[in-house]
Tab-separated table of C-alpha atoms and ligand atoms in Angstrom:
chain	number	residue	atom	x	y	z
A	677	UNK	CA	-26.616	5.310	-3.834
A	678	UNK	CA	-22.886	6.667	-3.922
A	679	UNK	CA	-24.625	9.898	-1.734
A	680	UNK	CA	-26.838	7.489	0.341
A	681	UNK	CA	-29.897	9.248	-0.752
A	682	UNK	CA	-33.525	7.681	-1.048
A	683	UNK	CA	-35.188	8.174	-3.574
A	684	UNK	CA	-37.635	10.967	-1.786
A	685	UNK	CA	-34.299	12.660	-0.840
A	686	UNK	CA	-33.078	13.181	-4.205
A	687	UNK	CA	-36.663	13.997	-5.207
A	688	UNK	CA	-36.713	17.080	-2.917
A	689	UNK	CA	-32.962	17.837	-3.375
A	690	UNK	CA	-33.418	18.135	-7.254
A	691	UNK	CA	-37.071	19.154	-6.823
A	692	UNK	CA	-38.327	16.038	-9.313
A	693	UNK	CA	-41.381	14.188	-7.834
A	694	UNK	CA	-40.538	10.591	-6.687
A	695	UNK	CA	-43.013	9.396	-9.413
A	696	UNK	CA	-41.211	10.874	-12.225
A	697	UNK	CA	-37.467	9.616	-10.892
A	698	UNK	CA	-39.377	6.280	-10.934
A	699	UNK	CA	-40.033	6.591	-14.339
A	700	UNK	CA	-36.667	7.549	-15.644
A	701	UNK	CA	-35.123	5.304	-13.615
A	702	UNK	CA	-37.424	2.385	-15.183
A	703	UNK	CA	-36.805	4.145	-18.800
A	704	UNK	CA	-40.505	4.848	-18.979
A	705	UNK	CA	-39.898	8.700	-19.707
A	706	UNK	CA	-36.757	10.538	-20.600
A	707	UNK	CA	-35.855	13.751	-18.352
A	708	UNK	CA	-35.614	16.911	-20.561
A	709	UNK	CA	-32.216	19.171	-20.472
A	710	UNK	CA	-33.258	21.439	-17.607
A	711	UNK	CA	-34.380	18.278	-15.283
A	712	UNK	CA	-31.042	16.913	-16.230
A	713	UNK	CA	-29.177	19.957	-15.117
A	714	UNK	CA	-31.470	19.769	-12.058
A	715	UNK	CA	-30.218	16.123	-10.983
A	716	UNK	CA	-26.575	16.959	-11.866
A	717	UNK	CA	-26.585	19.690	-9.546
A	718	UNK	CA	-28.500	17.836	-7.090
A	719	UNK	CA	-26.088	14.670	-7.257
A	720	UNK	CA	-22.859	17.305	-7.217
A	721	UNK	CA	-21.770	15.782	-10.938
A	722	UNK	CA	-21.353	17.916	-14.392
A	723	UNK	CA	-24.339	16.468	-16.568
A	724	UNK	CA	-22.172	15.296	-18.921
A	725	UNK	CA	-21.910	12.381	-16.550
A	726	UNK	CA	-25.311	11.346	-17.901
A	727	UNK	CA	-23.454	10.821	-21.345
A	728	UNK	CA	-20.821	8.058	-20.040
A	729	UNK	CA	-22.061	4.192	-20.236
A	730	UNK	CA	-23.382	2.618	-17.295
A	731	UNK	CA	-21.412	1.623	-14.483
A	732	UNK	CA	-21.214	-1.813	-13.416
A	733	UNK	CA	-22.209	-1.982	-9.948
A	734	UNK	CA	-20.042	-4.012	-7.330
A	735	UNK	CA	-22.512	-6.515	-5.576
A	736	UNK	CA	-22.590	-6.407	-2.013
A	737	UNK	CA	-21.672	-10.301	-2.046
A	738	UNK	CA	-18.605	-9.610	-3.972
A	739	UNK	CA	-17.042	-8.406	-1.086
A	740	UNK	CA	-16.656	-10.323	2.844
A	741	UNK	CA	-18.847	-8.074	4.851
A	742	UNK	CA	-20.447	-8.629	7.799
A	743	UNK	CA	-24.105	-9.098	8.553
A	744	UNK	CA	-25.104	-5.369	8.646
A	745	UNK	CA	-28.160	-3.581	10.091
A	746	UNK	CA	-30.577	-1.871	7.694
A	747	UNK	CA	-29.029	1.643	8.335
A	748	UNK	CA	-25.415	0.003	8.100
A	749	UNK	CA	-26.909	-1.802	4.643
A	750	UNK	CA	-27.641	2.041	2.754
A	751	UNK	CA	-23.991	2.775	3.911
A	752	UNK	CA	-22.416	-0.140	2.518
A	753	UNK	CA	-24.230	0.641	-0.378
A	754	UNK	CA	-22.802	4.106	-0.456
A	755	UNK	CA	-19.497	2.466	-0.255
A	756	UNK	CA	-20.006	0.100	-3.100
A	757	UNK	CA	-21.510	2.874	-4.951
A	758	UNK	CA	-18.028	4.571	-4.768
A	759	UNK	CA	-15.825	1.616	-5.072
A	760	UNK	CA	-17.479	1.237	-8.575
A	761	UNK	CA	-16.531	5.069	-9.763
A	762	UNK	CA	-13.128	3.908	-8.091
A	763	UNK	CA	-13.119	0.689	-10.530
A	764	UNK	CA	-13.954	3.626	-13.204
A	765	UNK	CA	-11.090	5.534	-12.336
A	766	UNK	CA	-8.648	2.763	-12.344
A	767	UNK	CA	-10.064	1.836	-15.866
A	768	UNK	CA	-9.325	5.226	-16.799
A	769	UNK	CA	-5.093	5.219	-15.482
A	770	UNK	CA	-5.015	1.461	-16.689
A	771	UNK	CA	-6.377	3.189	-20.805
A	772	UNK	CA	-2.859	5.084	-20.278
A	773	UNK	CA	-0.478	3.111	-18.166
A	774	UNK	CA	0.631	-0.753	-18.325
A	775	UNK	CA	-0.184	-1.754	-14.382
A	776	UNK	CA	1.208	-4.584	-12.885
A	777	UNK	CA	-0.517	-8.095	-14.000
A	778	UNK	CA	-2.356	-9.845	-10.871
A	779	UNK	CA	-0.668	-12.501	-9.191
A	780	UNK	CA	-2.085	-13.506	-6.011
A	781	UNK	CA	-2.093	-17.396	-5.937
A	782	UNK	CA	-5.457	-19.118	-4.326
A	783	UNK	CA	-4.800	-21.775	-1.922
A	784	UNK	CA	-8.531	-22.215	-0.394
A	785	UNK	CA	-7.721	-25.595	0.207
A	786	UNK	CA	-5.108	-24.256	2.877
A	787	UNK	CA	-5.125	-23.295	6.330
A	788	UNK	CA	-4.892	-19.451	6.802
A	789	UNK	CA	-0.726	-20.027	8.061
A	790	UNK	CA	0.072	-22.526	6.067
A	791	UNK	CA	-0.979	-20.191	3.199
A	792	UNK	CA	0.575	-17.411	4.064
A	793	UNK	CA	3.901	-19.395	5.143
A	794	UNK	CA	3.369	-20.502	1.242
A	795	UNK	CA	3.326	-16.728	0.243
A	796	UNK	CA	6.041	-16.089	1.946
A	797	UNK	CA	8.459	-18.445	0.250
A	798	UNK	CA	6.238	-17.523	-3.381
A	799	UNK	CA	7.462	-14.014	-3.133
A	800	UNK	CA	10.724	-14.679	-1.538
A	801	UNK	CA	10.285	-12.881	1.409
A	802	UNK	CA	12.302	-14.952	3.771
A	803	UNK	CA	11.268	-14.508	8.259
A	804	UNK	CA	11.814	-10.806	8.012
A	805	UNK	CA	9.201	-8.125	8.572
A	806	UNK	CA	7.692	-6.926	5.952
A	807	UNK	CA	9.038	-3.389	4.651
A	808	UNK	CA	5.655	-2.186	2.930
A	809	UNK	CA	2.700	-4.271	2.372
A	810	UNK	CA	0.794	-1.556	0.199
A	811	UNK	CA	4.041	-1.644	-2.055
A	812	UNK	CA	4.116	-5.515	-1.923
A	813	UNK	CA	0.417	-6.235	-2.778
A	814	UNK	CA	0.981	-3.422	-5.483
A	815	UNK	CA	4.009	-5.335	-7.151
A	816	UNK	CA	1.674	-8.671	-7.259
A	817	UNK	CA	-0.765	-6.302	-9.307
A	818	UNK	CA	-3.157	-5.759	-6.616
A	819	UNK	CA	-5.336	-1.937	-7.090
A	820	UNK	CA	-5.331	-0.153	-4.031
A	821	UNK	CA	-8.235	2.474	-2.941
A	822	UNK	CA	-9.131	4.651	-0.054
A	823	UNK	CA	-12.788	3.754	1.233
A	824	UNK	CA	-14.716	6.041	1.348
A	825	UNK	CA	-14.325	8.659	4.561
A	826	UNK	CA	-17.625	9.657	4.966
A	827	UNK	CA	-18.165	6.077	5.985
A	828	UNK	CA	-15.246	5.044	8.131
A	829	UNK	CA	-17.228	2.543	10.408
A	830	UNK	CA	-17.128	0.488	7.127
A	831	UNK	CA	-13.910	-1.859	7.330
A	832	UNK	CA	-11.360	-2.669	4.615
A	833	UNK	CA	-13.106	-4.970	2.121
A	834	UNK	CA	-11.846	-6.665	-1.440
A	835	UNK	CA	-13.050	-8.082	-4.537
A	836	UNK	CA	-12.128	-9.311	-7.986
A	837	UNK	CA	-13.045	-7.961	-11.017
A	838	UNK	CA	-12.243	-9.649	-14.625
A	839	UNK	CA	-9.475	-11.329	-12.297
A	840	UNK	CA	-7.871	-8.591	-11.116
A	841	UNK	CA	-7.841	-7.582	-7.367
A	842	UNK	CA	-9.591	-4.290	-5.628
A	843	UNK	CA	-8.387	-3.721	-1.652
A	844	UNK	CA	-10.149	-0.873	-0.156
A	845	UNK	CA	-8.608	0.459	2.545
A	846	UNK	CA	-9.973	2.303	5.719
A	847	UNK	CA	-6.868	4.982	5.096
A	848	UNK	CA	-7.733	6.841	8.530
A	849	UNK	CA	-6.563	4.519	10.704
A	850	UNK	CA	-3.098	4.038	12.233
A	851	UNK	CA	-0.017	2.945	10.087
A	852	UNK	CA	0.218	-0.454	11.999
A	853	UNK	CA	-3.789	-1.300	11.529
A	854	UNK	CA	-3.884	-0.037	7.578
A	855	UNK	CA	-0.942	-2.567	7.062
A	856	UNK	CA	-3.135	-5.391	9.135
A	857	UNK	CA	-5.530	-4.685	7.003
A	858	UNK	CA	-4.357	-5.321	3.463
A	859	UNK	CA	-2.622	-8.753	5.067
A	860	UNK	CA	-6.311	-9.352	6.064
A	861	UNK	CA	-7.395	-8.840	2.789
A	862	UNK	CA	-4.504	-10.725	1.000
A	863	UNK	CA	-5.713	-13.500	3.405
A	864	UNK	CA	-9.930	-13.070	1.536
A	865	UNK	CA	-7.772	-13.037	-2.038
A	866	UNK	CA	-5.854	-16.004	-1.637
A	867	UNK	CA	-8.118	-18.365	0.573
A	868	UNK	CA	-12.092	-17.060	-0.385
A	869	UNK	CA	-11.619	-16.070	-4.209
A	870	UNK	CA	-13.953	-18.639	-5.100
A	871	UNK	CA	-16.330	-18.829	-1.685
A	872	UNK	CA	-19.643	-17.167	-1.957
A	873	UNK	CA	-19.210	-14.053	0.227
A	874	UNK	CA	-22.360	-15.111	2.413
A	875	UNK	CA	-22.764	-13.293	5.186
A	876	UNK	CA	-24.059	-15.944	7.463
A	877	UNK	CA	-20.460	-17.739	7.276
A	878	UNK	CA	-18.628	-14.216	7.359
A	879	UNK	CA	-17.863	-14.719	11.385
A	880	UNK	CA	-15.336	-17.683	10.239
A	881	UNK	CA	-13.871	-15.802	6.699
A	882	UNK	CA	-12.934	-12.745	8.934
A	883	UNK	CA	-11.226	-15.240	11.608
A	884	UNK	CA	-9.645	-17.090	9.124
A	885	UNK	CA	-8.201	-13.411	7.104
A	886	UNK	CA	-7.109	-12.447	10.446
A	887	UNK	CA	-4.824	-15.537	10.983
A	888	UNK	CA	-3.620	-15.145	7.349
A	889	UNK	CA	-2.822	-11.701	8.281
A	890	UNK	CA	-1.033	-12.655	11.847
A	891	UNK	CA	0.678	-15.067	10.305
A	892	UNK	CA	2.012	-13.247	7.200
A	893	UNK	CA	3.065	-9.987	9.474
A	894	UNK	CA	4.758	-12.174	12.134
A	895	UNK	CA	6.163	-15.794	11.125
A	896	UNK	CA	6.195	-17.935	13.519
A	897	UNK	CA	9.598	-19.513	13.367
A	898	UNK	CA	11.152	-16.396	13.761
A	899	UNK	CA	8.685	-14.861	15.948
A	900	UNK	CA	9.406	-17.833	18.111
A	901	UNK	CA	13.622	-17.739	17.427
A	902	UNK	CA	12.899	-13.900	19.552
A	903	UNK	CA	12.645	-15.543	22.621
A	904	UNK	CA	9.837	-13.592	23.561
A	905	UNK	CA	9.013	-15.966	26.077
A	906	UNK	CA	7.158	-14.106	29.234
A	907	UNK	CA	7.945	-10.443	27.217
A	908	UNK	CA	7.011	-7.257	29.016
A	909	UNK	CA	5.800	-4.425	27.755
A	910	UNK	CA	8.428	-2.704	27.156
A	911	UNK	CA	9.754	-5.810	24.921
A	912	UNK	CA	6.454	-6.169	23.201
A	913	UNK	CA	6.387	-2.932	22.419
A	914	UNK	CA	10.121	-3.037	20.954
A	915	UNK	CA	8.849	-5.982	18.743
A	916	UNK	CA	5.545	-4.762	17.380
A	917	UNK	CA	8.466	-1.887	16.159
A	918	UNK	CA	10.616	-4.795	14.651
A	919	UNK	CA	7.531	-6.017	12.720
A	920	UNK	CA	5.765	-3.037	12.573
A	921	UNK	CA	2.081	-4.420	13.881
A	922	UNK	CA	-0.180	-2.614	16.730
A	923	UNK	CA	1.344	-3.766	20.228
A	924	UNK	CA	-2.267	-5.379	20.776
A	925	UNK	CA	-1.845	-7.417	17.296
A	926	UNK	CA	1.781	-8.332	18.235
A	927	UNK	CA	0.583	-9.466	21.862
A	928	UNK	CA	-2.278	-11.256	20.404
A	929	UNK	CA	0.647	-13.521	18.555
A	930	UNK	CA	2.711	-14.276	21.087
A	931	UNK	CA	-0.588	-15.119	23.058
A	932	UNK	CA	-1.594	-17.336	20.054
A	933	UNK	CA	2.168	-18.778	19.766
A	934	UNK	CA	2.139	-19.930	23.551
A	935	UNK	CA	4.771	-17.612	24.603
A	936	UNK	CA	2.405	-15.736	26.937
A	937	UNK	CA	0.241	-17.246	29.189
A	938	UNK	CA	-3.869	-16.198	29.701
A	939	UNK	CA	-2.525	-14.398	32.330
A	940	UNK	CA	0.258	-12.305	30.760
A	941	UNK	CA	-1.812	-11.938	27.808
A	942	UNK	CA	-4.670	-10.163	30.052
A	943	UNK	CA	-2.308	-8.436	32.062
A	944	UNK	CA	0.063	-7.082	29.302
A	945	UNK	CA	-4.157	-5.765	27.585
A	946	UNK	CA	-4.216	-3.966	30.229
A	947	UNK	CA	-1.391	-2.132	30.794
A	948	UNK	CA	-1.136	-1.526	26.877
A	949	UNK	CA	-5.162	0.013	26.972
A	950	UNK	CA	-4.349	2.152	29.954
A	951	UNK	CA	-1.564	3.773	27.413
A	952	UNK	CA	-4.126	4.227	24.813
A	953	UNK	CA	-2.813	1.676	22.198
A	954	UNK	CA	-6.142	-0.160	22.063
A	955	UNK	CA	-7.354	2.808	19.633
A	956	UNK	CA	-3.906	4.355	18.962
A	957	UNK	CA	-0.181	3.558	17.855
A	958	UNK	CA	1.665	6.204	20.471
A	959	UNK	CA	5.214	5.836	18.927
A	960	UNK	CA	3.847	4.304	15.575
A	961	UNK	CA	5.190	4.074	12.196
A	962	UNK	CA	4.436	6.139	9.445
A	963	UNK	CA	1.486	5.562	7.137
A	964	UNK	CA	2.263	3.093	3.766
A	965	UNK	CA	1.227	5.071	0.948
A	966	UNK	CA	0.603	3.939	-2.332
A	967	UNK	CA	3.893	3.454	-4.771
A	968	UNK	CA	1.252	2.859	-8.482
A	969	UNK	CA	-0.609	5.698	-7.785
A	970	UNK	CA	2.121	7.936	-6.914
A	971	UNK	CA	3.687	7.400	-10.366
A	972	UNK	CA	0.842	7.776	-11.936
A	973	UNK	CA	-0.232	11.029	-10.863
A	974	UNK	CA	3.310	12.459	-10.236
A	975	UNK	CA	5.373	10.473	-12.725
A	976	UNK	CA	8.232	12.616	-14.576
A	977	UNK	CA	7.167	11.874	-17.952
A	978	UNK	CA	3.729	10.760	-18.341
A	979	UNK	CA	1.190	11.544	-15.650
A	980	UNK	CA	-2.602	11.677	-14.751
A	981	UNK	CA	-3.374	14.658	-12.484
A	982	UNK	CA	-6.691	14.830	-10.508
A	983	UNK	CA	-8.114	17.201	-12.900
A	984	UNK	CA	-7.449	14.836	-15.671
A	985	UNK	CA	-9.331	11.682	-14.423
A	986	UNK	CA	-12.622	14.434	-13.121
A	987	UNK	CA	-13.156	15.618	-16.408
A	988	UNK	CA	-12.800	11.621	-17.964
A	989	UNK	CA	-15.029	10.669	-15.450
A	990	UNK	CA	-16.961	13.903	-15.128
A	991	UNK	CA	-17.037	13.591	-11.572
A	992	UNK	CA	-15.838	16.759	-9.024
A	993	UNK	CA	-12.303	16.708	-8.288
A	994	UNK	CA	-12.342	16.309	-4.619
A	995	UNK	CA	-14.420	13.100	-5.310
A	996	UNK	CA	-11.160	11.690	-7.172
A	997	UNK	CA	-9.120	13.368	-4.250
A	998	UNK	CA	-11.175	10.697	-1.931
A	999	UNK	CA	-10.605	7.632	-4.076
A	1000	UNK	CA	-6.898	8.086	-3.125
A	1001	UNK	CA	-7.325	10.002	0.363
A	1002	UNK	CA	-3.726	9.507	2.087
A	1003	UNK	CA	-2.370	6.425	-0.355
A	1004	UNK	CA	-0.662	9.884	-2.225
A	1005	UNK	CA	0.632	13.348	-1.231
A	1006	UNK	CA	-2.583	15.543	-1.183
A	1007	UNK	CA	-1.101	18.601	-3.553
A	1008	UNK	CA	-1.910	15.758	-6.628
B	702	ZN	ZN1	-12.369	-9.393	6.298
């Protein structure tokens, strides 16, 4: 699954009929020593993997995804597959390091900005922007994770597990958009912890994440106190700076807070897409990186290097290298 194989593709990979994978996978026959060494080196994993206890699987309705094709279902898969090695690796730093306890409140009896206007006064953070979400969520004992890259088309998605909270985090997009992103998935944490994660009602979760997220990134009071009223450009652009959002998200707010009409909203599109900000940040912030993982695998004292969390999980380097793709420096 984490390789998005079928079953016939790992069969000719390893060179094991389908038949006999069946089998082992049903526990009707045991593979022998050279078979095992066979699937390791098919799967890219040591066979001392086979030794660990199994791995609890994330569910795909665990997380708010959309309704996906049948080709887009094997990828999610592929993704989930990973996040739960990821959930292994974070057991493995949390068997050595005290993490942050979770504390993400649920108010799904809210709407999206009156819960994160709530949030906002919870953690003190006043109408000012935001200085780092990743370092925020991290503080409230949130456990950050890059998705995985080989599957970018995925979005962000989160889930709890025994209580505490998993953001994965499409790490190759811009600055601005990663930081939308974990708002957006603050928004699933604190207002669908307890929904179902059906994907027939997903259309209205992802609307409702997305005004969480607008709302938490740009208050309204003092979004409104900027007297934004009619803004160019040139001033939008100066205030997606201020807040640090994509031009197109900050737009989208003032459009949503009245303060530009249908027709400046279109117009001000426009202009923005022409300059390539519907797919880029030209003049951007730099990327939010992760604080918790950079102590942990550069801290002073104690530390857990790559090398040290492959051979717990008996897993290839690079794959731990991925869990973590640009949340820390890349020498780790
Ligand atoms: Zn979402």
């Amino acid at each position: 699954m984490r390789l998005g194989y079928t079953l016939t593709r790992l069969a000719s990979a390893s060179d094991v009929s389908p038949l006999t994978l069946t089998d082992y996978e049903n526990g009707h026959r045991q593979p022998t020593d050279e078979t095992l060494l066979k699937l390791a080196a098919a799967l890219s994993v040591p066979v001392t993997f086979f030794e660990h206890d199994a791995i609890e699987a994330v569910p795909a309705g665990a997380a708010s995804f959309r309704k996906l094709s049948k080709a887009s279902a094997t990828r999610r898969d592929a993704v989930l597959a990973t996040a739960a090695l990821t959930l292994e690796f974070y057991a493995t730093i949390e068997s050595r390091f005290k993490l942050p306890d979770p504390a993400i409140p649920t108010y799904d009896k809210l709407a999206p900005e009156q819960a994160a206007d709530l949030i906002r006064r919870l953690w003190t953070l006043g109408d000012r922007p935001i200085s780092n979400v990743m370092h925020l969520l991290e503080s409230k004992g949130v456990r950050l994770a890059s998705l995985n890259h080989a599957y970018d088309d995925i979005d962000a998605f989160c889930f709890y597990r025994d209580s505490v909270p998993y953001v994965f985090l499409n790490t190759s997009k811009s600055a601005e958009r990663q930081r939308f992103d974990a708002a957006h998935e603050l928004g699933h944490l604190v207002l669908h912890s307890e929904l179902e994660m059906n994907p027939s009602t997903s259309k209205e979760r992802e609307a409702e994440a997305n005004a969480f997220a607008s709302s938490f990134l740009m208050p309204k009071t003092a979004v409104m106190a900027q007297q934004m009223s009619g803004a160019s450009v040139e001033r939008i652009l100066v205030a997606r700076s201020f807040w640090k959002v994509s031009a197109m998200a900050m737009t989208h707010r003032l459009h949503e807070l009245g303060l530009l009409s249908d027709w400046q909203y279109r117009s001000a599109c426009i202009t923005l897409a022409e300059r390539g900000y519907r797919r880029t940040e030209p003049g951007g912030i730099v990327p939010e990186t992760s604080q918790l993982l950079r102590k942990v695998m550069f801290g002073r004292d104690a530390r857990l290097t790559v090398s040290d969390a492959a051979e717990a999980l008996s897993l290839p380097a690079a794959e731990i290298r991925d869990y973590v793709r640009h949340l820390v420096p890349v020498s780790a």
